PDB file of C-alpha atoms in Angstrom:
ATOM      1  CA  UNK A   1     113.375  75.698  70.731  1.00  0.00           C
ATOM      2  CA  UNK A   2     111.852  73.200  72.663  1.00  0.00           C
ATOM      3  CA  UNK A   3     108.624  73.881  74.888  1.00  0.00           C
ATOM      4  CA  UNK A   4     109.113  74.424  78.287  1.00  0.00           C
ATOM      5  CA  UNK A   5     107.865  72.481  81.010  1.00  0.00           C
ATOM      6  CA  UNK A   6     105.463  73.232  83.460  1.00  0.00           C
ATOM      7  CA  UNK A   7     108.129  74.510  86.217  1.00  0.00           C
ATOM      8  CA  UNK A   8     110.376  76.594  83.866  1.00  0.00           C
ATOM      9  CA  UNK A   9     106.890  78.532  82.678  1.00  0.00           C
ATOM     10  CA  UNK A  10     105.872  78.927  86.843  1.00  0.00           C
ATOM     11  CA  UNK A  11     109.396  79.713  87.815  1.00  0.00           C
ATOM     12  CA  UNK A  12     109.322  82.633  84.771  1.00  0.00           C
ATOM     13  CA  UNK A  13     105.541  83.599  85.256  1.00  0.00           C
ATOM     14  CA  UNK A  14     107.146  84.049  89.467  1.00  0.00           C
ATOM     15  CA  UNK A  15     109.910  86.273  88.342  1.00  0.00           C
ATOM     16  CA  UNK A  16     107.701  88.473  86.339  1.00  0.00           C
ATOM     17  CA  UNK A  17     105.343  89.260  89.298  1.00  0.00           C
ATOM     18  CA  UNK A  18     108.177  89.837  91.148  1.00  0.00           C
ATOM     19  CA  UNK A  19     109.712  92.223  88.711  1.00  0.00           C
ATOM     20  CA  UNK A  20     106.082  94.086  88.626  1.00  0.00           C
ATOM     21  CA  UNK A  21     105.844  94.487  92.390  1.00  0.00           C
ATOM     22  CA  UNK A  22     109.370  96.064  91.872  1.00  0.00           C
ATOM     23  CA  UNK A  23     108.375  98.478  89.148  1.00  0.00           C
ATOM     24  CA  UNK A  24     105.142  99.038  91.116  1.00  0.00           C
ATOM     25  CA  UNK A  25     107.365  99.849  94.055  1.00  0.00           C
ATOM     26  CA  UNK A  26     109.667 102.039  92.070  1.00  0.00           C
ATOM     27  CA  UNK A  27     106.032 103.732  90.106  1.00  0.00           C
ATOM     28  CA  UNK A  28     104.778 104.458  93.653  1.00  0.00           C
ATOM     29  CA  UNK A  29     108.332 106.491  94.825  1.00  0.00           C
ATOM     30  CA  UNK A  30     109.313 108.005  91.436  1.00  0.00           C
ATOM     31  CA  UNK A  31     105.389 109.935  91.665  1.00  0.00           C
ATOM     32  CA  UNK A  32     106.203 111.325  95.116  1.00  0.00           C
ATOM     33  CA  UNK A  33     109.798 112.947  93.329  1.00  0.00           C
ATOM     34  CA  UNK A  34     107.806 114.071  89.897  1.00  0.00           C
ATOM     35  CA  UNK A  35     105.412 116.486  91.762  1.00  0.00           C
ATOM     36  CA  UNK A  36     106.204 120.219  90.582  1.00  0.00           C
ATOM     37  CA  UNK A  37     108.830 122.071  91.622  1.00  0.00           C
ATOM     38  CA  UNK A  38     107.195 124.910  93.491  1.00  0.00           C
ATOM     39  CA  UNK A  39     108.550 128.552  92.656  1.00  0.00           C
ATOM     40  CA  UNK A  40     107.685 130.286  95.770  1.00  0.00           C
ATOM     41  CA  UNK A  41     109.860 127.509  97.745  1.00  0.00           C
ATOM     42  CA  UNK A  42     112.888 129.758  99.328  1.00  0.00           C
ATOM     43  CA  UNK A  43     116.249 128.036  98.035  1.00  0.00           C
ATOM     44  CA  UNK A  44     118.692 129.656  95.312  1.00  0.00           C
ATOM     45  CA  UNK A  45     118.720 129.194  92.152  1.00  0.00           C
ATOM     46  CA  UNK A  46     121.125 126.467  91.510  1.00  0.00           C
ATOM     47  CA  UNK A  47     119.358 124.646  94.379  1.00  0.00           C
ATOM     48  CA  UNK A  48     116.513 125.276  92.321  1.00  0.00           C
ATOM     49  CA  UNK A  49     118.011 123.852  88.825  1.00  0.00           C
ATOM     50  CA  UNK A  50     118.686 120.867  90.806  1.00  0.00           C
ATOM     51  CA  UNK A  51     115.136 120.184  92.195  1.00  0.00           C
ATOM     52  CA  UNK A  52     113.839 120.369  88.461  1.00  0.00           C
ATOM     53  CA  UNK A  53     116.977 117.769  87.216  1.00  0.00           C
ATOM     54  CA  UNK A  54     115.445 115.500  89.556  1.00  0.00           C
ATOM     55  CA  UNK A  55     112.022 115.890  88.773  1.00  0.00           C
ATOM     56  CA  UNK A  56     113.017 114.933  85.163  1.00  0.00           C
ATOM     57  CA  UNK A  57     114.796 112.004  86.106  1.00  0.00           C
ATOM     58  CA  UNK A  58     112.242 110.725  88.298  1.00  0.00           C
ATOM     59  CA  UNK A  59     109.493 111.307  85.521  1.00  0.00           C
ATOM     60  CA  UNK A  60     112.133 109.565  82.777  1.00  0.00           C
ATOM     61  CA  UNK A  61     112.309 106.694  85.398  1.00  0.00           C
ATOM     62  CA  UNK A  62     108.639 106.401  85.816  1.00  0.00           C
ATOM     63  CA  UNK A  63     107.945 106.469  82.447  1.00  0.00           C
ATOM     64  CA  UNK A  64     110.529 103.701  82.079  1.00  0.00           C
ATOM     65  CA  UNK A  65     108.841 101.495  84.762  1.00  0.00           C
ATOM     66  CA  UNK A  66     105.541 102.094  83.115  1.00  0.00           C
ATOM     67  CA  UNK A  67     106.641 101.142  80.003  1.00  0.00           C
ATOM     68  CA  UNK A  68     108.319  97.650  81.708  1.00  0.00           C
ATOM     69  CA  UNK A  69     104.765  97.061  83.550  1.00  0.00           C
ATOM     70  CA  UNK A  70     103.408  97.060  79.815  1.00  0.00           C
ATOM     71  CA  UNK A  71     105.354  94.294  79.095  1.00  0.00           C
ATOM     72  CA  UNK A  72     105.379  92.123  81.923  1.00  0.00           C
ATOM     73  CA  UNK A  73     101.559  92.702  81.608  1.00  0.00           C
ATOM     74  CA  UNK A  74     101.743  91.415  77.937  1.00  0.00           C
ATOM     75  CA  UNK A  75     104.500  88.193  78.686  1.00  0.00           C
ATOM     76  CA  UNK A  76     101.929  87.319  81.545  1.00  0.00           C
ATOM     77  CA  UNK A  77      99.215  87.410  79.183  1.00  0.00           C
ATOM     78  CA  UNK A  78     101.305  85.449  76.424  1.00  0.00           C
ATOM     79  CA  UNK A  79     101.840  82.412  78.967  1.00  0.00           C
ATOM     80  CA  UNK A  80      98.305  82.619  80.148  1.00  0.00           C
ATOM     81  CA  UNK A  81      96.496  81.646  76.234  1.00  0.00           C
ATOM     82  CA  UNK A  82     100.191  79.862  75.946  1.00  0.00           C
ATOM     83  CA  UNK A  83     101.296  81.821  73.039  1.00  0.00           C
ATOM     84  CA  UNK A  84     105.001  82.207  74.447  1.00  0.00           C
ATOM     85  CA  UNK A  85     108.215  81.734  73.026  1.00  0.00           C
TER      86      UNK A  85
END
């Protein structure tokens, strides 16, 4: 593969800040959905069941956005020393 000019590495290095303000974004809401599901709260039970489903898929989802921050973090780093590729 041949190496990449100057634009195709600023137009890449631009999408992946994008894509971390995105996953920041989506960090910053899935935290406000994770808090615990409080037992005192006065719903019913399935009501209940349905709060905690959606506590686990907003921690699986933040733990999935963390995970892509990782490696936008590491990609950036990679075309900083210019060890891309």
């Amino acid at each position: 593969m041949s190496d990449l000019t100057p634009k195709q590495i600023a137009n890449l290095k631009q999408l992946l800040l994008e894509r971390q303000a995105e996953l920041e974004d989506l960090i910053s809401n899935a935290e406000a959905g994770s808090r615990p599901v409080s037992l005192d709260q006065p719903i019913g039970r399935v009501s209940r069941v349905d709060a905690l489903q959606q506590q686990s898929m907003s921690q699986a989802s933040q733990r999935a956005a963390e995970k892509g921050l990782q490696q936008i973090a590491a990609a950036l780093q990679r075309i900083a020393s210019g060890d891309y590729g």
